[in-house]
């Protein structure tokens, strides 16, 4: 009897590859284990066993596997079922899915680069001889590839050695650079222990009779710490007692006060604190919770539409509690950027060590650890709080999935394949586990709201903010009119300046939103009209003042800013449009006494870049924060009272059928950052077009009107969610070739799908990274079979690939494109 396995290899192959195994291997191997397999002339890949059988392949001779890498499956059956669904639905290969699904440390292959870990006092005695040889070699050479290691050890099967070295944390794969976090230290003060008795305290106070200011500070500190029962920050003491930090220092020097630091690295859970009881829900939350539970009896999926700050998170927490009682696992999905320390701490306070975090900015080691904990259904990973890719974790017993901020477009992976939508995939995953799934948002996607209205999903609402805090007061400012009346200073209207001045005077903070980073997106010569373009893409370069650079936001190209026009030599250069950098600059001039910071892609690189700015805002080290849409993601700042949207028009005019929906969501979300406590927040939206329907709907918080109007458009123009659509993008460096190819492709599609094919069209940015793009859109009516449609497209795609001239054209299939 001969035995074979079908193996998934992490490269885009249409079919699985079959390898031959021995009888004893067939007894040991299980579906979901890793094997090292030879591929092509000399490559070795890590593959996943997909099927064990006895049928020899007919068109090639099956090679032997090199090595079995696991003792037990790394991937379970439900995961493989999900991979299969993703590959089918999103039109990609199982290899594509495998590469996205597994942390890179699990996928050793011949191209893998190995580096030594820098660990002080690493105990080399734990290494076996062959491991030590590799470890030694890395003293002399900073990186090694698999075949180097084969040479060193003089044998072929080296993956097991590498695997053991990884497990012993002696080496890492890939040149993964991740930042070591320097925790931020916050200064606190307390009264010295010798004044803990009432007696000694009153003696101290009478001693300080003649130093009234010092006495005042001691009194304030006493009051603060007995009121809040929490450590008192130096900063709070300064604010409350209106004293200078110099006097506090005197008291510290005298030994009356003691200074200490607490690390505010709240990402790492210390495990020492006890967990808190979850909060009592108010009546609206209670109603919502019981409605969700009722809805779950009938349906697996429910949409929770709750306005910003209505306390959705606390409702999720109650649902999680219930599921944990049943011993099941919970997946809490969030957009990457909303996965903040604020939320992590909140959940860790309730659930302690049971919470695991899965985030792309975490190191492979951290990710492998979470993977293993989930795989073994360990108590440490009962709740996984994670971004998009956490749907790939090896859950075996999911009870509940929460998708918070479900409207966020970043749930859709854009590149590379699999181009999956994590929310929609999560719905499928929940079904596979017979689990419940709650989608939550203050501004649901039209897709989900439509599904709810069609009774495909259950639907629950919370229409009030927690504590009856009023929704912010939103005012539209007509900048066309302001310009005419000369009431603009730079990009600031007199209204905005007025409100900002008042807010700052009252000691509150401000958020200013501008949807573009950099200083100005277009530099234009006033003499000849020339503006510098990216040499690789069809876009103007954005001026970044901070580095005095011109940069392309599509390919990263950069060049020094020029002194004069490259076309005509004139020095009269003008900036058009504006980004966050320019706003920051202007604010600093308008409010020189206040602290201004900026939050955008340029200021938040690195693992904790984003966190640092949030902490600074929380601790009120920043008065005014200027930022891009990063600001909108679920942050909860107590002291922000004013939000300014610098320009609503560039969002509204963006060339995309979802632009209006997105603008509504973005503006509502950023407005939701204002006034989350007792005092009502204020939002100013500057625009050239205050009568725009979307702006009217934003200012009256009218989601339903927005929904009805946008759905009408979607009906009329056959867009999602009324029609499904698949976008086909062709790319090539030669324009003529991609044009010819796309015409051929569209013509073939039209023979089947008739008028439901649009294009080929050049997108607004027709060339990116030296590749010309052409888009074709296939619209799919509800009654048309999705499976058959995809089969037809794949058939056309195969014929396309077989045409010699077109073979070098890259084709991207994007199902449910965003
Ligand atoms: P959302 O997720 O809907 O924006 P949150 O859950 O963040 O709202 O709640 C907003 C604020 O109200 C948070 O600071 C939260 O701690 C507080 N809050 C919400 N519900 C309760 C409750 N039942 N008891 C006490 N505080 C609550
Ligand atoms: Zn010029
Ligand atoms: Zn470019």
Short mmCIF file of C-alpha atoms and ligand atoms in Angstrom, two decimals, residues 525-530 565-570, ligand 2:
data_model
loop_
_atom_site.label_atom_id
_atom_site.label_comp_id
_atom_site.label_asym_id
_atom_site.label_seq_id
_atom_site.Cartn_x
_atom_site.Cartn_y
_atom_site.Cartn_z
CA UNK A 525 4.82 77.30 -10.01
CA UNK A 526 2.95 80.59 -10.21
CA UNK A 527 4.74 81.51 -13.40
CA UNK A 528 4.33 78.44 -15.60
CA UNK A 529 1.94 76.24 -13.64
CA UNK A 530 4.31 73.28 -13.42
CA UNK A 565 10.68 75.70 -10.60
CA UNK A 566 12.30 72.85 -12.50
CA UNK A 567 10.44 73.79 -15.65
CA UNK A 568 10.99 77.55 -15.92
CA UNK A 569 13.36 78.45 -13.09
CA UNK A 570 10.98 80.91 -11.43
ZN1 LIG B 2 7.65 77.39 -13.62
#
